[in-house]
Short mmCIF file of C-alpha atoms in Angstrom, two decimals:
data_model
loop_
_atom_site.label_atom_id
_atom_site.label_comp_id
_atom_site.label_asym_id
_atom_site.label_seq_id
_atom_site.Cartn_x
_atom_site.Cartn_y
_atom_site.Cartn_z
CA UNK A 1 88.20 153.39 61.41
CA UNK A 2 87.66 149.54 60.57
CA UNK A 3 90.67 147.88 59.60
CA UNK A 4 90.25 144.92 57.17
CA UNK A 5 91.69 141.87 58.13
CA UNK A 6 94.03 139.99 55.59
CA UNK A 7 92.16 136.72 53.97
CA UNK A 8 93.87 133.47 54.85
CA UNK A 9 94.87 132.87 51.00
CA UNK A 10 97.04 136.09 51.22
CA UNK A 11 98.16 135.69 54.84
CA UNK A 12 99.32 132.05 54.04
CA UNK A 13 100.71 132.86 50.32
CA UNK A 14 102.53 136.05 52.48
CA UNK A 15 103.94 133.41 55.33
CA UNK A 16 104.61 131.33 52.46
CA UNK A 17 106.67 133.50 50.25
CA UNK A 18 108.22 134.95 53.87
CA UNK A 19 109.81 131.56 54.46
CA UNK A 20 110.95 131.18 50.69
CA UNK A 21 112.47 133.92 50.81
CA UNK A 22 114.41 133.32 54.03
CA UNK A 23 115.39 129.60 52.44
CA UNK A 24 116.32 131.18 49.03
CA UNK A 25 118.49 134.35 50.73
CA UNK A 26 120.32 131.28 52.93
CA UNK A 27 120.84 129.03 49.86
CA UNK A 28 122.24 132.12 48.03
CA UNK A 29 124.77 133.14 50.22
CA UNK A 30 125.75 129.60 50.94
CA UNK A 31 126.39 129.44 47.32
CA UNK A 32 128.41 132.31 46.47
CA UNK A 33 130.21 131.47 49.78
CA UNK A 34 130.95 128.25 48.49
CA UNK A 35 131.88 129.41 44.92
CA UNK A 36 133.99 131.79 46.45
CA UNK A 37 136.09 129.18 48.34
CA UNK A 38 136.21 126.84 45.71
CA UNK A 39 137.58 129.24 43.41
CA UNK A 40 140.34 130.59 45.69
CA UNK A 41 141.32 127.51 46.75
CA UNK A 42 142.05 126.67 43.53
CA UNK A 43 143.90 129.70 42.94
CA UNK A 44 146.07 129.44 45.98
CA UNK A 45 146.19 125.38 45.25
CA UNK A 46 147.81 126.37 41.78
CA UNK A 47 150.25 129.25 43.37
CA UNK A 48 151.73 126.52 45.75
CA UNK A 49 152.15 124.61 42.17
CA UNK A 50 153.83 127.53 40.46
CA UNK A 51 155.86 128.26 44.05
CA UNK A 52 157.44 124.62 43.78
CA UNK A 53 158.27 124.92 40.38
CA UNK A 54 160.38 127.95 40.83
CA UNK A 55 162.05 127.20 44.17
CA UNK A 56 163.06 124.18 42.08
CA UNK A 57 164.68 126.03 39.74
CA UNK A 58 166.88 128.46 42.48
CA UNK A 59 170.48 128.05 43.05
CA UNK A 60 170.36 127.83 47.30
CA UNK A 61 174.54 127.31 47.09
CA UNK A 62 174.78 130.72 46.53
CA UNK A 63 174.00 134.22 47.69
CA UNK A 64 172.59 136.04 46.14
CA UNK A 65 169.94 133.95 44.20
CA UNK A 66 170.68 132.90 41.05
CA UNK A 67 168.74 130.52 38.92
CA UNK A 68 169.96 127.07 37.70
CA UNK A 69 169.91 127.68 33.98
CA UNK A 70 169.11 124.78 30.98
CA UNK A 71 166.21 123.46 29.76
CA UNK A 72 164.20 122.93 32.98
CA UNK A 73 164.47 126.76 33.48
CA UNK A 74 163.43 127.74 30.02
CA UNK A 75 160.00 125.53 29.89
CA UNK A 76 159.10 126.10 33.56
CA UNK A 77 159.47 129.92 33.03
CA UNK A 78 157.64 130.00 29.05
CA UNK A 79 155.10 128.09 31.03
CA UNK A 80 154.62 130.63 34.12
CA UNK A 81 154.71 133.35 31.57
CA UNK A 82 152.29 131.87 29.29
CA UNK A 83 149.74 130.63 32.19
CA UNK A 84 149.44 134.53 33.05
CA UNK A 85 151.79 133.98 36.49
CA UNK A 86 153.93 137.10 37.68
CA UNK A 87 157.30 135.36 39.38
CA UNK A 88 159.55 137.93 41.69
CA UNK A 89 162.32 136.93 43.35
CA UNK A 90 163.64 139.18 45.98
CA UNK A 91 167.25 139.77 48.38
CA UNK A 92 167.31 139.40 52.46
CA UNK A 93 166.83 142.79 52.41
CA UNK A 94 163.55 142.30 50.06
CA UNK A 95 164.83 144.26 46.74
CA UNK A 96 164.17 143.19 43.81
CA UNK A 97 166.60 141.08 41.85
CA UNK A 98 164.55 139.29 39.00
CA UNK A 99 161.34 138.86 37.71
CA UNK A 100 159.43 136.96 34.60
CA UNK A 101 156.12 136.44 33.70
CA UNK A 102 153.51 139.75 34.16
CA UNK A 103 154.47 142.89 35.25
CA UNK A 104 153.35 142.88 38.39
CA UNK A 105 153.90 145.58 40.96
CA UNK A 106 153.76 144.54 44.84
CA UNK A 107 153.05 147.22 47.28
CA UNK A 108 155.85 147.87 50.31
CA UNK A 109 153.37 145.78 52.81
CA UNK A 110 153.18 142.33 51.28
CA UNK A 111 155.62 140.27 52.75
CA UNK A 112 153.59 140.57 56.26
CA UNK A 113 151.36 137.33 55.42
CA UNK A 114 151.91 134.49 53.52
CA UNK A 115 148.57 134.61 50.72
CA UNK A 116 147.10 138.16 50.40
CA UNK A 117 144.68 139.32 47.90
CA UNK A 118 145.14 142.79 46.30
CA UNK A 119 144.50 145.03 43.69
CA UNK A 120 147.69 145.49 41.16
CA UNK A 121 148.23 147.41 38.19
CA UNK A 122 149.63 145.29 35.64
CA UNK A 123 150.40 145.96 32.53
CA UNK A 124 148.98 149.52 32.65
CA UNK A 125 145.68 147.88 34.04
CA UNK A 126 144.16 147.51 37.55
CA UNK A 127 143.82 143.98 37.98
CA UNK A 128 142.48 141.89 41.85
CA UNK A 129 145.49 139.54 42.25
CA UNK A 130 146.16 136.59 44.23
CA UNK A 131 150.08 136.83 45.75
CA UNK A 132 151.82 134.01 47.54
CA UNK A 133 154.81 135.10 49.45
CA UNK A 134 157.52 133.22 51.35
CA UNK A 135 161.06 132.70 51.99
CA UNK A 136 163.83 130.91 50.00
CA UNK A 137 166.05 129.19 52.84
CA UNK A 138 168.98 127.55 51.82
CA UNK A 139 170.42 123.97 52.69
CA UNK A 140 172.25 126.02 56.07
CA UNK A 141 169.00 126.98 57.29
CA UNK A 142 169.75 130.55 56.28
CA UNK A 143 167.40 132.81 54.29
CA UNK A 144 168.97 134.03 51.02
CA UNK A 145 165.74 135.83 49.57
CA UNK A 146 162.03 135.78 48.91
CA UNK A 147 159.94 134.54 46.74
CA UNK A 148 156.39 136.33 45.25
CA UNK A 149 154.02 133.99 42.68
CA UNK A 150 151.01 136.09 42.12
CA UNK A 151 148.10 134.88 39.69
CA UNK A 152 145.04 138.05 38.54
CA UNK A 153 141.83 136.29 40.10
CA UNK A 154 140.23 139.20 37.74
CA UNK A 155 137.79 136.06 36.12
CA UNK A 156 136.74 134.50 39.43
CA UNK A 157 135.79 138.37 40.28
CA UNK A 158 134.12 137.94 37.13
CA UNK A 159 132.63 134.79 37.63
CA UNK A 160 131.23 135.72 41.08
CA UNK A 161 129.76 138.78 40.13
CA UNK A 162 127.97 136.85 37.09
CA UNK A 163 126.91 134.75 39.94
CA UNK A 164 125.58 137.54 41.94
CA UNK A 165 123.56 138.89 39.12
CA UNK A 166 121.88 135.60 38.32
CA UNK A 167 120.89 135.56 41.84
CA UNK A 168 119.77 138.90 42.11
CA UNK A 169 117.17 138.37 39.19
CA UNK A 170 116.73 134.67 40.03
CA UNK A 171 115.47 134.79 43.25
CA UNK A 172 112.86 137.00 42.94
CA UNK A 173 111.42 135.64 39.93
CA UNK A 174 111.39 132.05 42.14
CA UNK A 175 109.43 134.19 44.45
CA UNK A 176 107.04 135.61 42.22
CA UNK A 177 106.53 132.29 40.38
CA UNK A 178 106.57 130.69 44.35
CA UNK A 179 104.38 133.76 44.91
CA UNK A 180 101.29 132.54 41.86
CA UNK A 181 101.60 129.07 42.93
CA UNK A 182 101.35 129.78 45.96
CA UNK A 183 98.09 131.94 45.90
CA UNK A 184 96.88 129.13 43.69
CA UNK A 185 97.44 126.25 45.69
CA UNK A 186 95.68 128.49 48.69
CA UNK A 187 92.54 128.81 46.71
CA UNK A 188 92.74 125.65 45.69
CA UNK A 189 93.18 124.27 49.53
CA UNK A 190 90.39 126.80 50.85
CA UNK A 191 87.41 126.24 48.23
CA UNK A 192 86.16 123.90 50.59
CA UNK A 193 86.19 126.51 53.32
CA UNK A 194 84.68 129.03 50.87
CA UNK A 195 81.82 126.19 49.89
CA UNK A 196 81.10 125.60 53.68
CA UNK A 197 80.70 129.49 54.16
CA UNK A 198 78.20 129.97 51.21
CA UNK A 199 76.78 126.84 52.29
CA UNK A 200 75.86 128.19 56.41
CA UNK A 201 75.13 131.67 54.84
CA UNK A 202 72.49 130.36 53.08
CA UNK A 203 70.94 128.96 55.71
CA UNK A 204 67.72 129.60 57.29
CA UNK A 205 65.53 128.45 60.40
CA UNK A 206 63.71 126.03 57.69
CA UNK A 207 67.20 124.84 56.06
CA UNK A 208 68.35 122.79 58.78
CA UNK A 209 67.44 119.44 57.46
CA UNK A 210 70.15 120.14 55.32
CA UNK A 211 73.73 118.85 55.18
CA UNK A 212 77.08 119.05 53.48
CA UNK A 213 77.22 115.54 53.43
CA UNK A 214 81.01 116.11 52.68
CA UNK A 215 82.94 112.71 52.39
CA UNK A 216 86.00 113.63 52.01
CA UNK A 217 89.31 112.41 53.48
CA UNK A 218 89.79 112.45 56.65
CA UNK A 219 92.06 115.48 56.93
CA UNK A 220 91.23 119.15 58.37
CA UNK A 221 88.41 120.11 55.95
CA UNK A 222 86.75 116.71 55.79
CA UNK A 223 86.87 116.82 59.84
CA UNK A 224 85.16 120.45 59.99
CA UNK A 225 82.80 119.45 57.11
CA UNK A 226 81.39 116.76 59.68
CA UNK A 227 81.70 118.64 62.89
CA UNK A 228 79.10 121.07 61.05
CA UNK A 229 76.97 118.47 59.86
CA UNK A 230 77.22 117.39 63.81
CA UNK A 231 76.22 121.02 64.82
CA UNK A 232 73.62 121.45 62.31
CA UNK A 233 71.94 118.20 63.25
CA UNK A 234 72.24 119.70 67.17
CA UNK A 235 70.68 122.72 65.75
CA UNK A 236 67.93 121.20 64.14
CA UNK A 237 67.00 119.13 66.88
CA UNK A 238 66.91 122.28 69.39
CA UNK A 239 64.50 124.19 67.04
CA UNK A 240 62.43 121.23 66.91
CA UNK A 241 62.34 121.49 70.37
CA UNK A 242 62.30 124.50 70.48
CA UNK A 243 58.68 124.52 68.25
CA UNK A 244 57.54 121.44 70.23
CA UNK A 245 57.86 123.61 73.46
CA UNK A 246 55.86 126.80 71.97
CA UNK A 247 53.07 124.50 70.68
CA UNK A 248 52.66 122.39 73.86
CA UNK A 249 52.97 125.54 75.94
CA UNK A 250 50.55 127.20 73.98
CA UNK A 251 48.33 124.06 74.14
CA UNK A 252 48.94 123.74 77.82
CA UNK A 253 47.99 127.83 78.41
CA UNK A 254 44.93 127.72 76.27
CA UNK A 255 42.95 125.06 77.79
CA UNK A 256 43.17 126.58 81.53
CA UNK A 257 42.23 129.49 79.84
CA UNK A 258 39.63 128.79 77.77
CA UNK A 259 37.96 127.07 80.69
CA UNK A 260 38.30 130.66 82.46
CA UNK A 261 37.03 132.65 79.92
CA UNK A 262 34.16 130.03 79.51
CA UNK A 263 33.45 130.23 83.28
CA UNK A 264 33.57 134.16 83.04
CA UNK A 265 31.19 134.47 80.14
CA UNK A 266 28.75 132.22 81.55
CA UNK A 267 29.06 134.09 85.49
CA UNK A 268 28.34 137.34 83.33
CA UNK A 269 25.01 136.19 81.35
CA UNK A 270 23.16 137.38 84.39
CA UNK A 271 22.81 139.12 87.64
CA UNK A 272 24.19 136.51 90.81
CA UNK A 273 23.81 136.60 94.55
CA UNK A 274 27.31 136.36 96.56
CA UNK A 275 26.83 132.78 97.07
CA UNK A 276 26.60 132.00 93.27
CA UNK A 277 29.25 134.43 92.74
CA UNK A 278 31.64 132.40 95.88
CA UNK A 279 30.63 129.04 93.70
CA UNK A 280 31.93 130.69 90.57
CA UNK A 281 35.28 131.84 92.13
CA UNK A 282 35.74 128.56 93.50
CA UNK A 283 35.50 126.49 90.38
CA UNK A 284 37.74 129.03 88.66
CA UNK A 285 40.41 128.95 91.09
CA UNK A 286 41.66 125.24 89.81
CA UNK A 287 42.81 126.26 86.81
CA UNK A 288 44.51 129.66 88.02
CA UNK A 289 46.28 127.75 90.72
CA UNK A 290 47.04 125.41 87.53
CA UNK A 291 48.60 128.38 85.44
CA UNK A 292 50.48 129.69 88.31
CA UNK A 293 52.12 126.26 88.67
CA UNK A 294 53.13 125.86 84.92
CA UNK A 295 54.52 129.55 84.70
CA UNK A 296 56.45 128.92 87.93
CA UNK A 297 57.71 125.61 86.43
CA UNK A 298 58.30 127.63 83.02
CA UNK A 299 60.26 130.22 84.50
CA UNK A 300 62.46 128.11 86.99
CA UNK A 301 63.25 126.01 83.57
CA UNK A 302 63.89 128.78 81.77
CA UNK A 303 66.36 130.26 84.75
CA UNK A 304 68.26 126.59 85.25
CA UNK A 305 68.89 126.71 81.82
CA UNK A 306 70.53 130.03 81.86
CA UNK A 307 72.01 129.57 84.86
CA UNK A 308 69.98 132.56 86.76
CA UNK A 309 68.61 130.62 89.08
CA UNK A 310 69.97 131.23 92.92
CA UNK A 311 72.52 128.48 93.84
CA UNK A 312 74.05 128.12 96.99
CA UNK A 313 76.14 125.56 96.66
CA UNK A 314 76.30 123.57 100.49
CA UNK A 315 76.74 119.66 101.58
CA UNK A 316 73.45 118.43 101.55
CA UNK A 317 72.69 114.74 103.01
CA UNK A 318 70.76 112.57 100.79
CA UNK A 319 69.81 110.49 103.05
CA UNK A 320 67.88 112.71 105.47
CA UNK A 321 66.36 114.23 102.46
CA UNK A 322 64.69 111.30 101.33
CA UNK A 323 63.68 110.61 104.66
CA UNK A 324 61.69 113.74 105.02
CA UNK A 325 60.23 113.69 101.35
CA UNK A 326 59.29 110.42 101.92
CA UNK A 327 57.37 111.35 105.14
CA UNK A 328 55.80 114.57 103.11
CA UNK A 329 54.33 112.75 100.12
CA UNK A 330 52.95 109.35 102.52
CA UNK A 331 49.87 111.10 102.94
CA UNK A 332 49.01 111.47 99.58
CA UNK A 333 50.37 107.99 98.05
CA UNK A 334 48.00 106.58 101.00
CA UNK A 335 45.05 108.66 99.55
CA UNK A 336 45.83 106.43 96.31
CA UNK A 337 45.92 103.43 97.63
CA UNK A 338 49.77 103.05 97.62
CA UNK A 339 52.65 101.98 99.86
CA UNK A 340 56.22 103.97 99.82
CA UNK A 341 59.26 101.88 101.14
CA UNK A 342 62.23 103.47 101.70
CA UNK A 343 65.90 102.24 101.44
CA UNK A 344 68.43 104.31 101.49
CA UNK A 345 72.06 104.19 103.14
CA UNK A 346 73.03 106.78 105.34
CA UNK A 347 75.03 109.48 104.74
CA UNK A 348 74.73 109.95 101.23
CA UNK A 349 76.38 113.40 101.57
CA UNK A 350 76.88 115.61 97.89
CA UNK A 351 77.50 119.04 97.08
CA UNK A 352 74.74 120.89 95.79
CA UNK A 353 71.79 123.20 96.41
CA UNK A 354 69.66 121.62 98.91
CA UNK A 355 66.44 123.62 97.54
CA UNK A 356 67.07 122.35 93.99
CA UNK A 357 68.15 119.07 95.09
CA UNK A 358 64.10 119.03 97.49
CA UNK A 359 62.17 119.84 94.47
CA UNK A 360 63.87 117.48 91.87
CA UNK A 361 63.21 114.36 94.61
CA UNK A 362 59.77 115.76 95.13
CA UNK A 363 59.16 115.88 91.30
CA UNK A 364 59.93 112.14 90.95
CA UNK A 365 58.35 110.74 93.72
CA UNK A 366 55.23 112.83 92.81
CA UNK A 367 55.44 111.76 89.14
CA UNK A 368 56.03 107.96 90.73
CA UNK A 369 52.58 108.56 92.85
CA UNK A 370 50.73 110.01 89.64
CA UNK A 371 51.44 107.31 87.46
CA UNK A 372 51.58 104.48 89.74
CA UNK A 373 49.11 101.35 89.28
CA UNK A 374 46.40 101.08 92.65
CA UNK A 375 46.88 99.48 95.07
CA UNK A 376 50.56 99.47 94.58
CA UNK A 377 53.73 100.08 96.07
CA UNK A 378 56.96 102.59 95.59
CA UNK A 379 60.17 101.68 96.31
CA UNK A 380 62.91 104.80 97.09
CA UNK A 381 66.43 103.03 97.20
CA UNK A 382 69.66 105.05 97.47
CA UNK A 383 73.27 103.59 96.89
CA UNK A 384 76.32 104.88 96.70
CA UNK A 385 79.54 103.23 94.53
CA UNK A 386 82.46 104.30 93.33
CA UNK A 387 81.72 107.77 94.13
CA UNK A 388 78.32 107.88 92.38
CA UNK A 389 75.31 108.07 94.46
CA UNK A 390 72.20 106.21 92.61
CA UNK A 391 68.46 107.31 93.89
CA UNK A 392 66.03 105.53 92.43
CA UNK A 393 62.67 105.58 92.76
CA UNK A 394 60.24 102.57 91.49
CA UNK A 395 56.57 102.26 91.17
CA UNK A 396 54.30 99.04 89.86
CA UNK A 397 52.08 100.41 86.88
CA UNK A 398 52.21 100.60 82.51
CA UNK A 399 55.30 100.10 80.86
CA UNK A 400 57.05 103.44 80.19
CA UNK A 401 56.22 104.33 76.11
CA UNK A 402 60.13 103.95 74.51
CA UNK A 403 59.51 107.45 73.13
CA UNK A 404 59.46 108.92 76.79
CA UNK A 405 62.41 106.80 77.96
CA UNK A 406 64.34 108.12 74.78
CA UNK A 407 63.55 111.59 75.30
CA UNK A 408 63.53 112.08 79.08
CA UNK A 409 64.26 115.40 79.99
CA UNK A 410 62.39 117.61 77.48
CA UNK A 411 59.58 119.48 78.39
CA UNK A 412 56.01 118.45 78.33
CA UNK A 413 57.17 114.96 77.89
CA UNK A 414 54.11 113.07 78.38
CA UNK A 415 53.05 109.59 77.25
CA UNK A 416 50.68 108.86 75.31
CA UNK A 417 47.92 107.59 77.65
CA UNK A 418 48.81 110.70 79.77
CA UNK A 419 47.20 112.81 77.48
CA UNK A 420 43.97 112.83 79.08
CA UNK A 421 45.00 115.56 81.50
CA UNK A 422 43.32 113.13 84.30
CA UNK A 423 46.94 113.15 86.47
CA UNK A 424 46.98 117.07 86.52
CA UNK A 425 50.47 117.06 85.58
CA UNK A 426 51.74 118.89 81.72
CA UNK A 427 55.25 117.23 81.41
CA UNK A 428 57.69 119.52 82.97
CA UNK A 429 58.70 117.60 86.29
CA UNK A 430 61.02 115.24 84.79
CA UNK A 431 62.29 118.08 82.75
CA UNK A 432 63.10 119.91 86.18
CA UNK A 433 64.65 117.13 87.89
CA UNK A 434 67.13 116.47 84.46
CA UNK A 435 68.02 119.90 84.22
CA UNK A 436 68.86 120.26 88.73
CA UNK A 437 70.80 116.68 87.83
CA UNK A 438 72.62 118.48 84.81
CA UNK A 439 73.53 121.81 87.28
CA UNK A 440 75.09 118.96 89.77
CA UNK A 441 76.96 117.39 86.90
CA UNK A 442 74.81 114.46 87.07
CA UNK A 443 72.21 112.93 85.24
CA UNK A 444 68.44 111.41 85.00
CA UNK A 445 67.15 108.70 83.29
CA UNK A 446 64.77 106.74 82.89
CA UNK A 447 63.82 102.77 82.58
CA UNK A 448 61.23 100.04 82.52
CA UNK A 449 60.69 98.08 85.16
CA UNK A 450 60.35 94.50 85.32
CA UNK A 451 57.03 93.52 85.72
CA UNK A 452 55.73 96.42 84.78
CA UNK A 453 56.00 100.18 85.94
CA UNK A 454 58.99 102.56 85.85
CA UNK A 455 62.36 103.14 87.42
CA UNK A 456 63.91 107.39 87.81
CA UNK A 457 67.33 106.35 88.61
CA UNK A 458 68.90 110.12 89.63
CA UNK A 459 73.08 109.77 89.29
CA UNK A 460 74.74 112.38 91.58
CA UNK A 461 78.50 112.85 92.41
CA UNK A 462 79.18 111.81 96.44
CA UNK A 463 80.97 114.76 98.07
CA UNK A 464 82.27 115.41 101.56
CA UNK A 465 81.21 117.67 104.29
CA UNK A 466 83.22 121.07 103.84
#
């Protein structure tokens, strides 16, 4: 079964409230905790207080304890009495020998520690008290007694619980208020997302002329609002491409075949002896060599793109490869009237498919020959710098069109005085030789001459023999 993934809104508002929740629990304890030792040490801060005031008032000349009576006695004990204070003073032998103030009953245990907290009946009633214990010494050094101040700390019990219980409805009512405002501020922060969403969904194949045109700032959203305005304009110009390469391979396809079907028709009007039949075959066999070439081309296109195309990836020199290309495609710049000059450095070594690497120098040089001006000369020149190797090859002829400079590397890229068909060739051997540069992490470009004519300059990596 499909499980539903949580939205963002809820997933942030529910990392949101997670971390509240976290801060407010802290901040809560931190509180009471701090409450709680603010109030005690007042409490033990006002037993010392009451402490003093009694040992004041004991006799330490004599033994047992006896109080120094007069006026001092009288208004420091009303005033113990009246503040709520239970005073017990006890023998070495911890009995008890006088008391004022509450009724306050100690249990057998309480002279172990100095301040203790405990729970008391006084006065009939169960009370938390605060006790302070400790001894009465006299001038001698020797301890004649004990002394026990205890205060009820029955309001800060009070106090703190009221605390508790404001907490305990507080802090989730923070959360669920933290909780809205939280899912707000998340729709709020994602209704660009949600417009971008709506906005791709309703795209189509003929919608990509159009863009967001979001300018916002330049935060998150306003950086993915441009990235797919970047993408869409990528998109639109590969469908344009796309359509251009349909209708110029379809243009390409028909005419070879047109002319075949034309020839056919016209070879089946009437009855033909095997000569006239041989003349037939041999004026169609032109264009089928033609429509074998540009499916071949088509195909290894289609597999460099994908990257299906075999690769063996091996040092390959340059140098010797331009040498025997060179020597290959003499006889045929000859039968146009031109000259090919080579100058290359040796040992141009890179690492690369020496099959791919043949047939993207053969496609320039033959696209050099084709278009070249006659009688005129090519010039093959290989450097290497800074660990690029440049090939370039040069011929004398027309300026390059800026339109095929601009956009060298698509296929059937032709100029437009090429269109006459009169070279033989339908645009796709620049388009091979880009896409074997691209696969070698190179590049291809393309540039007017001075003087006239064009300049391939081919950009490969140098490598080393492995």
């Amino acid at each position: 079964m499909h499980r539903r993934r949580v939205g963002v809104r809820t997933a942030l508002t529910a990392w949101y409230l997670l971390v509240l929740s976290l801060v407010i629990a802290a901040f809560s304890a931190a509180l009471y905790w701090d409450q709680e030792q603010t109030l005690s040490a007042q409490v033990d801060r006002s037993l010392a207080g009451a402490s003093g005031q009694v040992l004041a008032l004991i006799d330490k000349h004599v033994d047992p304890i006896t109080f120094v009576e007069g006026d001092a006695y009288r208004h420091a004990t009303g005033h113990l009495a009246q503040a709520g204070y239970a005073v017990l003073v006890f023998d070495p032998k911890r009995r008890l020998l006088t008391r004022f103030g509450r009724a306050l009953d100690l249990p057998a245990d309480i002279g172990t520690v100095d301040l203790a907290t405990i729970d008391a009946r006084v006065d009939g009633v169960e009370e938390p008290w605060r006790v302070s214990w400790q001894p009465v010494v006299r001038h001698d050094g020797v301890t004649v007694g004990y002394l026990a101040v205890g205060q009820s700390v029955e309001a800060i019990e009070q106090a703190l619980h009221g605390l508790l219980l404001t907490l305990a409805w507080a802090a989730p009512a923070a959360l669920a208020l933290a909780g809205l405002a939280g899912y707000g501020l998340a729709r709020l922060a994602m209704r660009p997302v949600d417009r971008m969403t709506q906005f791709v969904r309703s795209l189509g194949a003929s919608d990509l002329q159009k863009r967001l045109n979001d300018h916002g700032p330049d935060d998150e959203l306003g950086r993915l609002a441009t990235t797919l305005d970047e993408m869409l304009a990528r998109l639109e110009a590969s469908f344009a491409r796309e359509r251009r390469f349909v209708a110029d391979a379809a243009h390409e396809l028909r005419t070879p075949l047109a002319a075949l079907k034309s020839r056919l028709d016209v070879v089946r009007q009437r009855e033909r002896d095997a000569e006239a039949y041989r003349a037939a075959i041999d004026t169609i066999e032109p264009e089928v060599e033609r429509l074998i070439r540009l499916v071949r081309d088509l195909l290894l296109l289609a597999r460099l793109e994908t990257g299906s195309a075999p690769w063996e990836e091996t040092p390959v020199d340059l140098s010797q490869l331009c040498e025997r290309i060179v020597e290959q495609m003499e006889p045929l710049a000859r039968e146009r009237g031109l000259s090919i000059t080579r100058d290359v450095e040796p040992g141009l070594l890179v690492n690369g498919s020496f099959d791919h690497l043949l047939r993207a120098l053969i496609n320039l040089l033959d696209n050099a020959i084709k278009y070249a001006q006659s009688p005129g000369r090519i010039l093959v020149e290989g450097r290497q710098a800074d660990g690029i190797i440049r090939l370039r090859v040069a011929n004398d002829g027309q300026a390059l069109d800026a339109t095929v400079i601009a956009r060298v590397g698509e296929r059937f890229l032709r100029s437009a005085a090429d269109r006459s068909r009169e070279t033989g060739g339908v645009g796709l051997g620049l388009a091979i030789a880009a896409e074997i540069a691209r696969h070698h992490r190179g590049s291809l470009s393309l540039a007017r001459k001075e003087g006239g004519g064009a300049v391939a300059t081919l950009n490969l990596h140098a490598g080393t023999v492995r």
